[in-house]
Amino acid sequence: MKEVIFFDIGHTLVTGAEASPRRLIGAALDLKERDIKRIGKLIMTENAETPDDLACLLSQELPHISPGKIFEAVRTVWEEQYTCVELLPGADKVIVRLLQMGYTLGIISNIWHPFFQGFSAKYPDIVSLFEYKVLSYRAGVKKPSPDIFLKAVKEANIDPSDCWMVGDTYELDIAPARTSGFRTVWYVIRPDRERDAIAGILRGELPGPDYAISDLMELVPFFENRL
Amino acid sequence: MKEVIFFDIGHTLVTGAEASPRRLIGAALDLKERDIKRIGKLIMTENAETPDDLACLLSQELPHISPGKIFEAVRTVWEEQYTCVELLPGADKVIVRLLQMGYTLGIISNIWHPFFQGFSAKYPDIVSLFEYKVLSYRAGVKKPSPDIFLKAVKEANIDPSDCWMVGDTYELDIAPARTSGFRTVWYVIRPDRERDAIAGILRGELPGPDYAISDLMELVPFFENRL
């Protein structure tokens, strides 16, 4: 029986910039929180493959800011994000071992072009191992929308119950994957950002994941034992 | 029916120094990890009420280090720990509300004299609200030993099942209180230090707490609803 294991990218497989592009561009342009949120959605869901394409789209959203400033900010952050990708320790080993076991691998990620491009340029051998790549900026929709999980299911032509989602964020990875019928593994790597979710699950008010790991290597025995 | 709610002190009710006394004294004396662990136990379980008392005890444990250096390091850290205590936001309100509901309050803490003295000097009105104070340096034993929980039960003259332990550390507060028959509330305030425990509970390999909170104020509705 075919099973697909989908991974989140940022903070599950790789680390990179110390903040999201919306935060970095927002800081460079001194944006208000409401504007940061709005451009965040745009950055992650518009298929902009050059900094200038994205800057044009942002200029329409931010008419009160000079286009020159926007172009400069986008180019700077774009370049940083292209170069900052670092594979998390052990991620390559885990990926290879899961493939050897016969699992099919995929990605479901809220991501924009430069970060994915940087990931692909620096680790081409790793990226090529993922058969399905469902990227928000190409899909036009981002997590936690169930639509992005539905797209993944369609692309893999598989039942959701044969899909796994491995990710670090309860709100973006675990909760929506679960309601989309996936099985879930929560990678507890940045729990400081997940305090409410952790407490909620421990209280029994939120549904827990099917499995949890504090080290990516723990995926190996878990998926091995399922065969 | 009488119920006693015991609190941990550090990182549950108050914050303070950025590291434990064993780490600070260890750094000042350039100690090896094994020695740090050994003096940590001594610092927390010996009833030393002056820096010189403690320095004498440490000198016997660390014969390869000059007594003068030890005295100086202990005095410096002692003074820092006396002055650094800060009540966590909302801790005073929660304590008062629980008392008003009719609960009896206590403390079970791994602590040494200057930190408890600093807490008592800065917040005398708060400290006086705790009827039972089971402090490792006076009890001669520290968490996670079940003996310190047993001492608390004896002092309160109550059945363990009528005792609650509220603390931030799974290993020191939740696990040993639970095996001692207490009920437990886990305050998920520093989950980065608790990743393995969180993952272990979510996997069903470790027993969870009876309740979990990510904000101390959540104790109020929880204990209110139990009345």
Coordinates of C-alpha atoms in Angstrom, one line a residue:
Chain A
M1 CA 0.0 0.0 0.0
K2 CA 1.4 3.4 -1.0
E3 CA 1.8 5.9 1.8
V4 CA 3.0 9.5 1.3
I5 CA 4.9 11.4 4.1
F6 CA 4.6 15.1 3.6
F7 CA 7.0 17.4 5.3
D8 CA 6.9 21.0 6.2
I9 CA 10.1 22.8 5.1
G10 CA 10.9 25.7 7.5
H11 CA 12.0 24.6 11.0
T12 CA 11.2 21.0 10.1
L13 CA 13.8 20.2 7.4
V14 CA 15.8 23.5 7.3
T15 CA 16.5 26.7 9.2
G16 CA 17.2 30.0 7.6
A17 CA 16.5 33.7 8.2
E18 CA 15.7 34.7 11.8
A19 CA 12.3 36.0 10.8
S20 CA 9.6 35.4 8.1
P21 CA 9.8 37.6 4.9
R22 CA 6.7 39.5 5.9
R23 CA 8.5 40.5 9.2
L24 CA 11.7 41.4 7.5
I25 CA 10.1 43.4 4.7
G26 CA 7.7 44.9 7.3
A27 CA 10.6 46.0 9.4
A28 CA 12.5 47.5 6.5
L29 CA 9.4 49.5 5.5
D30 CA 8.3 50.3 9.0
L31 CA 4.8 48.7 8.4
K32 CA 1.9 48.4 10.8
E33 CA 0.9 45.0 12.0
R34 CA -2.2 44.9 9.8
D35 CA -0.2 45.7 6.7
I36 CA 2.4 43.1 7.7
K37 CA -0.3 40.4 7.9
R38 CA -1.8 41.4 4.5
I39 CA 1.5 41.4 2.6
G40 CA 2.4 38.1 4.3
K41 CA -0.5 36.4 2.6
L42 CA 0.5 38.0 -0.7
I43 CA 4.2 37.0 -0.4
M44 CA 3.3 33.4 0.3
T45 CA 0.5 32.9 -2.2
E46 CA 1.5 35.0 -5.3
N47 CA 3.6 33.3 -7.9
A48 CA 6.3 36.0 -8.1
E49 CA 9.5 34.6 -9.5
T50 CA 11.6 37.8 -9.4
P51 CA 12.0 40.4 -6.7
D52 CA 10.6 43.0 -9.1
D53 CA 7.4 41.0 -9.8
L54 CA 6.8 40.9 -6.1
A55 CA 7.7 44.5 -5.5
C56 CA 5.1 45.5 -8.1
L57 CA 2.4 43.5 -6.3
L58 CA 3.4 45.0 -3.0
S59 CA 3.3 48.5 -4.4
Q60 CA -0.3 48.1 -5.3
E61 CA -1.1 46.9 -1.7
L62 CA 1.0 49.7 -0.1
P63 CA 0.2 52.9 -2.2
H64 CA 1.3 55.1 0.7
I65 CA 4.9 53.9 0.4
S66 CA 7.3 54.9 -2.3
P67 CA 7.8 52.2 -4.9
G68 CA 11.6 52.8 -4.8
K69 CA 11.7 51.9 -1.1
I70 CA 9.6 48.8 -1.7
F71 CA 11.8 47.6 -4.6
E72 CA 14.9 48.0 -2.4
A73 CA 13.4 46.2 0.6
V74 CA 12.2 43.3 -1.4
R75 CA 15.5 42.8 -3.3
T76 CA 17.5 42.9 0.0
V77 CA 15.3 40.4 1.8
W78 CA 15.0 38.2 -1.3
E79 CA 18.7 37.9 -1.6
E80 CA 19.1 37.1 2.1
Q81 CA 16.5 34.4 2.0
Y82 CA 18.1 32.8 -1.1
T83 CA 21.4 32.4 0.7
C84 CA 20.4 31.6 4.3
V85 CA 19.0 28.1 3.9
E86 CA 20.6 25.5 6.1
L87 CA 19.5 21.8 6.4
L88 CA 18.7 20.8 9.9
P89 CA 21.1 18.2 11.3
G90 CA 20.0 14.7 10.3
A91 CA 17.3 15.8 7.9
D92 CA 19.1 14.3 4.9
K93 CA 19.7 10.9 6.7
V94 CA 16.0 10.7 7.7
I95 CA 14.8 11.5 4.2
V96 CA 17.0 8.8 2.6
R97 CA 16.0 6.2 5.2
L98 CA 12.3 6.8 4.7
L99 CA 12.7 6.4 1.0
Q100 CA 14.7 3.2 1.4
M101 CA 11.8 1.8 3.5
G102 CA 9.5 2.4 0.5
Y103 CA 7.6 5.5 1.6
T104 CA 6.9 8.2 -1.0
L105 CA 7.9 11.7 0.2
G106 CA 6.3 15.1 -0.4
I107 CA 6.4 18.7 0.8
I108 CA 3.6 21.0 1.9
S109 CA 5.0 24.4 2.7
N110 CA 4.2 28.0 3.2
I111 CA 7.1 29.4 1.2
W112 CA 8.0 32.0 -1.4
H113 CA 10.2 31.7 -4.4
P114 CA 13.7 32.8 -3.2
F115 CA 13.6 30.5 -0.1
F116 CA 12.6 27.5 -2.2
Q117 CA 15.0 28.4 -4.9
G118 CA 17.8 28.7 -2.3
F119 CA 16.9 25.3 -0.8
S120 CA 16.9 23.7 -4.3
A121 CA 20.2 25.3 -5.3
K122 CA 22.0 24.4 -2.1
Y123 CA 20.6 20.9 -1.7
P124 CA 19.5 19.7 -5.1
D125 CA 20.0 16.0 -4.2
I126 CA 17.7 16.3 -1.2
V127 CA 15.0 18.3 -3.0
S128 CA 14.9 15.8 -5.8
L129 CA 13.9 13.1 -3.4
F130 CA 10.5 14.7 -2.8
E131 CA 8.0 13.4 -5.4
Y132 CA 5.3 16.0 -4.5
K133 CA 6.1 19.6 -3.9
V134 CA 3.0 21.6 -2.8
L135 CA 4.3 25.1 -2.3
S136 CA 2.0 27.9 -1.3
Y137 CA 3.3 30.5 -3.7
R138 CA 2.6 28.1 -6.6
A139 CA -0.6 26.7 -5.2
G140 CA -2.1 30.1 -4.5
V141 CA -3.1 29.1 -1.1
K142 CA -1.3 28.6 2.2
K143 CA -1.6 26.6 5.4
P144 CA -3.7 26.3 7.5
S145 CA -6.2 26.3 4.6
P146 CA -7.5 22.8 4.0
D147 CA -7.3 23.6 0.3
I148 CA -3.5 23.1 0.3
F149 CA -3.8 19.7 1.9
L150 CA -6.6 18.8 -0.6
K151 CA -4.2 19.8 -3.5
A152 CA -1.5 17.5 -2.1
V153 CA -4.0 14.6 -1.9
K154 CA -5.1 15.2 -5.5
E155 CA -1.6 15.5 -6.8
A156 CA -0.6 12.3 -5.1
N157 CA -3.8 10.6 -6.1
I158 CA -4.2 9.0 -2.8
D159 CA -6.6 8.8 0.1
P160 CA -5.9 11.3 2.9
S161 CA -5.7 8.5 5.4
D162 CA -2.7 7.2 3.6
C163 CA -1.0 10.6 4.0
W164 CA 1.2 11.8 6.8
M165 CA 2.1 15.4 7.7
V166 CA 5.3 16.0 9.6
G167 CA 5.6 19.6 10.8
D168 CA 6.6 21.8 13.7
T169 CA 3.6 24.1 14.0
Y170 CA 0.4 22.9 15.6
E171 CA -1.8 25.6 14.0
L172 CA -0.3 25.3 10.5
D173 CA 0.7 21.7 10.2
I174 CA -1.0 19.4 12.7
A175 CA -4.5 20.8 13.2
P176 CA -5.4 21.4 9.5
A177 CA -3.7 18.2 8.3
R178 CA -5.7 16.3 10.9
T179 CA -9.0 17.9 9.9
S180 CA -8.1 17.1 6.3
G181 CA -7.9 13.4 7.2
F182 CA -4.1 13.1 7.3
R183 CA -2.2 11.3 10.0
T184 CA 0.2 13.6 11.8
V185 CA 3.6 13.7 13.5
W186 CA 4.4 16.8 15.5
Y187 CA 8.0 17.7 15.5
V188 CA 8.4 19.5 18.9
I189 CA 11.4 21.7 17.9
R190 CA 10.2 25.2 18.9
P191 CA 7.7 24.5 21.7
D192 CA 8.1 28.1 23.1
R193 CA 5.9 29.2 20.2
E194 CA 3.4 26.4 20.9
R195 CA 2.7 26.8 24.6
D196 CA -1.1 27.3 24.2
A197 CA -1.4 24.3 21.9
I198 CA 0.7 22.1 24.2
A199 CA -1.4 23.1 27.3
G200 CA -4.6 22.7 25.3
I201 CA -3.7 19.1 24.2
L202 CA -2.5 18.2 27.7
R203 CA -5.9 19.4 29.1
G204 CA -7.7 17.4 26.5
E205 CA -9.3 20.4 24.9
L206 CA -7.4 20.1 21.6
P207 CA -6.8 16.8 19.7
G208 CA -3.2 15.6 19.9
P209 CA -1.1 14.4 17.0
D210 CA -0.8 10.7 16.1
Y211 CA 2.8 10.8 17.1
A212 CA 5.3 13.3 18.5
I213 CA 9.1 13.6 18.2
S214 CA 11.7 15.9 19.7
D215 CA 14.4 14.8 17.3
L216 CA 13.9 14.2 13.6
M217 CA 15.8 10.9 13.8
E218 CA 12.9 9.5 15.8
L219 CA 11.0 9.3 12.6
V220 CA 13.1 6.3 11.5
P221 CA 12.1 3.8 14.2
F222 CA 8.5 5.1 14.1
F223 CA 8.0 4.5 10.4
E224 CA 10.1 1.3 10.4
N225 CA 7.8 -0.2 13.1
R226 CA 4.8 0.5 10.9
L227 CA 5.9 -1.6 8.0
Chain B
M1 CA -12.6 18.9 52.6
K2 CA -9.1 20.4 53.0
E3 CA -7.0 20.5 49.9
V4 CA -3.5 21.9 49.7
I5 CA -2.0 23.4 46.6
F6 CA 1.8 23.3 46.6
F7 CA 3.8 25.5 44.3
D8 CA 7.3 25.3 42.9
I9 CA 9.0 28.7 43.4
G10 CA 11.6 29.3 40.6
H11 CA 10.0 29.9 37.1
T12 CA 6.5 29.1 38.6
L13 CA 6.0 32.0 41.0
V14 CA 9.2 34.1 40.4
T15 CA 12.1 34.6 38.0
G16 CA 15.6 35.6 39.0
A17 CA 19.1 34.9 38.0
E18 CA 19.7 33.7 34.5
A19 CA 21.2 30.5 35.8
S20 CA 21.2 28.2 38.9
P21 CA 23.7 28.8 41.7
R22 CA 25.6 25.7 40.8
R23 CA 26.1 27.0 37.3
L24 CA 27.1 30.4 38.4
I25 CA 29.5 29.2 41.1
G26 CA 30.7 26.5 38.7
A27 CA 31.5 29.2 36.1
A28 CA 33.2 31.4 38.5
L29 CA 35.4 28.6 39.6
D30 CA 35.8 27.0 36.2
L31 CA 34.5 23.7 37.5
K32 CA 34.0 20.5 35.5
E33 CA 30.5 19.2 34.9
R34 CA 30.8 16.4 37.4
D35 CA 31.9 18.8 40.2
I36 CA 29.1 21.2 39.2
K37 CA 26.5 18.5 39.7
R38 CA 28.0 17.5 43.1
I39 CA 28.1 21.0 44.5
G40 CA 24.6 21.6 43.1
K41 CA 23.2 18.9 45.4
L42 CA 25.2 20.3 48.3
I43 CA 24.0 23.9 47.7
M44 CA 20.4 22.9 47.6
T45 CA 20.3 20.4 50.5
E46 CA 22.7 21.9 53.1
N47 CA 21.3 24.3 55.6
A48 CA 23.9 27.0 55.1
E49 CA 22.5 30.4 56.2
T50 CA 25.6 32.5 55.5
P51 CA 27.9 32.6 52.5
D52 CA 30.8 31.6 54.7
D53 CA 29.0 28.5 56.0
L54 CA 28.4 27.4 52.4
A55 CA 31.9 28.2 51.3
C56 CA 33.4 26.1 54.1
L57 CA 31.3 23.1 52.9
L58 CA 32.3 23.7 49.3
S59 CA 36.0 23.9 50.3
Q60 CA 35.8 20.4 51.7
E61 CA 34.3 19.1 48.4
L62 CA 36.7 21.0 46.2
P63 CA 40.1 20.6 47.9
H64 CA 42.0 21.4 44.6
I65 CA 40.6 25.0 44.6
S66 CA 41.9 27.7 46.9
P67 CA 39.4 28.5 49.7
G68 CA 39.9 32.2 49.0
K69 CA 38.5 31.8 45.5
I70 CA 35.6 29.7 46.7
F71 CA 34.7 32.3 49.4
E72 CA 34.7 35.1 46.9
A73 CA 32.7 33.2 44.3
V74 CA 30.0 32.1 46.8
R75 CA 29.7 35.6 48.3
T76 CA 29.2 37.2 44.8
V77 CA 26.6 34.7 43.7
W78 CA 24.9 34.8 47.1
E79 CA 24.5 38.5 46.9
E80 CA 23.2 38.4 43.3
Q81 CA 20.6 35.7 44.1
Y82 CA 19.4 37.7 47.1
T83 CA 18.6 40.7 45.0
C84 CA 17.4 39.2 41.7
V85 CA 14.0 37.8 42.7
E86 CA 11.1 39.1 40.6
L87 CA 7.5 37.9 41.1
L88 CA 6.1 36.6 37.8
P89 CA 3.2 38.7 36.5
G90 CA -0.1 37.7 38.0
A91 CA 1.4 35.3 40.6
D92 CA 0.2 37.5 43.5
K93 CA -3.3 37.7 42.2
V94 CA -3.6 34.0 41.6
I95 CA -2.3 33.2 45.1
V96 CA -4.8 35.6 46.7
R97 CA -7.7 34.2 44.7
L98 CA -6.9 30.6 45.5
L99 CA -6.8 31.5 49.2
Q100 CA -10.2 33.3 48.9
M101 CA -11.7 30.1 47.5
G102 CA -10.6 28.3 50.6
Y103 CA -7.6 26.4 49.4
T104 CA -4.5 26.0 51.7
L105 CA -1.3 26.9 50.0
G106 CA 2.2 25.6 50.3
I107 CA 5.6 25.6 48.6
I108 CA 7.9 22.7 47.6
S109 CA 11.1 24.1 46.2
N110 CA 14.6 23.2 45.3
I111 CA 16.1 26.4 46.8
W112 CA 19.0 27.8 48.8
H113 CA 19.0 30.3 51.6
P114 CA 19.8 33.6 49.7
F115 CA 17.2 33.1 47.1
F116 CA 14.4 32.3 49.6
Q117 CA 15.6 35.1 51.8
G118 CA 15.5 37.5 48.9
F119 CA 12.0 36.3 48.0
S120 CA 10.8 36.7 51.6
A121 CA 12.4 40.2 51.9
K122 CA 11.0 41.6 48.7
Y123 CA 7.5 40.0 48.9
P124 CA 6.8 39.4 52.6
D125 CA 3.0 39.6 52.1
I126 CA 3.1 36.9 49.5
V127 CA 5.4 34.6 51.3
S128 CA 3.3 34.8 54.4
L129 CA 0.3 33.4 52.5
F130 CA 1.9 30.0 52.2
E131 CA 1.1 27.8 55.2
Y132 CA 3.6 25.1 54.4
K133 CA 7.1 25.8 53.1
V134 CA 9.1 22.7 52.3
L135 CA 12.5 24.0 51.1
S136 CA 15.2 21.6 50.0
Y137 CA 18.0 23.4 51.9
R138 CA 16.0 23.0 55.2
A139 CA 14.6 19.6 54.4
G140 CA 18.0 18.1 53.5
V141 CA 16.5 16.6 50.3
K142 CA 15.6 17.9 46.9
K143 CA 13.2 17.2 44.1
P144 CA 12.8 14.8 42.3
S145 CA 13.2 12.7 45.5
P146 CA 9.9 11.4 46.7
D147 CA 11.1 12.2 50.3
I148 CA 10.5 15.9 49.9
F149 CA 6.9 15.3 48.7
L150 CA 6.5 12.9 51.7
K151 CA 7.7 15.6 54.0
A152 CA 5.2 18.0 52.6
V153 CA 2.3 15.5 53.1
K154 CA 3.4 14.9 56.7
E155 CA 3.7 18.5 57.5
A156 CA 0.3 19.3 56.1
N157 CA -1.1 16.1 57.8
I158 CA -3.2 15.3 54.8
D159 CA -3.6 12.5 52.2
P160 CA -1.4 12.9 49.1
S161 CA -4.5 12.6 46.9
D162 CA -5.7 15.9 48.5
C163 CA -2.4 17.6 47.5
W164 CA -1.8 19.4 44.2
M165 CA 1.6 20.2 42.8
V166 CA 1.9 23.2 40.5
G167 CA 5.3 23.5 38.7
D168 CA 7.1 24.1 35.5
T169 CA 9.4 21.1 35.3
Y170 CA 8.1 17.7 34.3
E171 CA 11.1 15.9 35.8
L172 CA 11.2 17.7 39.1
D173 CA 7.6 18.7 39.7
I174 CA 5.1 16.7 37.7
A175 CA 6.6 13.2 37.5
P176 CA 7.7 12.8 41.2
A177 CA 4.6 14.5 42.6
R178 CA 2.5 12.1 40.5
T179 CA 4.3 9.0 41.7
S180 CA 3.9 10.4 45.3
G181 CA 0.2 10.4 44.8
F182 CA -0.3 14.2 44.3
R183 CA -2.5 15.6 41.6
T184 CA -0.5 17.8 39.2
V185 CA -0.8 21.0 37.2
W186 CA 2.0 21.6 34.7
Y187 CA 2.8 25.2 34.0
V188 CA 4.1 25.1 30.5
I189 CA 6.2 28.3 30.8
R190 CA 9.7 27.1 29.5
P191 CA 8.8 24.3 27.1
D192 CA 12.1 24.5 25.3
R193 CA 13.6 22.7 28.3
E194 CA 10.8 20.1 28.2
R195 CA 10.9 18.9 24.6
D196 CA 11.5 15.3 25.4
A197 CA 8.9 15.2 28.1
I198 CA 6.3 16.9 25.9
A199 CA 7.0 14.5 23.0
G200 CA 7.0 11.5 25.4
I201 CA 3.6 12.5 26.8
L202 CA 2.1 13.1 23.3
R203 CA 3.3 9.7 22.3
G204 CA 1.6 8.1 25.3
E205 CA 4.9 6.9 26.7
L206 CA 4.9 9.2 29.8
P207 CA 1.9 9.9 32.0
G208 CA 0.5 13.4 31.5
P209 CA -0.3 15.9 34.2
D210 CA -3.9 16.2 35.6
Y211 CA -4.1 19.6 34.0
A212 CA -1.9 22.0 32.1
I213 CA -1.7 25.8 31.8
S214 CA 0.3 28.2 29.7
D215 CA -0.6 31.2 31.9
L216 CA -0.7 31.2 35.7
M217 CA -4.1 32.9 35.7
E218 CA -5.7 29.8 34.2
L219 CA -5.4 28.2 37.7
V220 CA -8.2 30.4 38.9
P221 CA -11.1 29.0 36.7
F222 CA -9.6 25.5 37.0
F223 CA -9.7 25.5 40.8
E224 CA -12.9 27.5 40.9
N225 CA -14.7 24.9 38.8
R226 CA -13.6 22.1 41.2
L227 CA -15.4 23.6 44.2

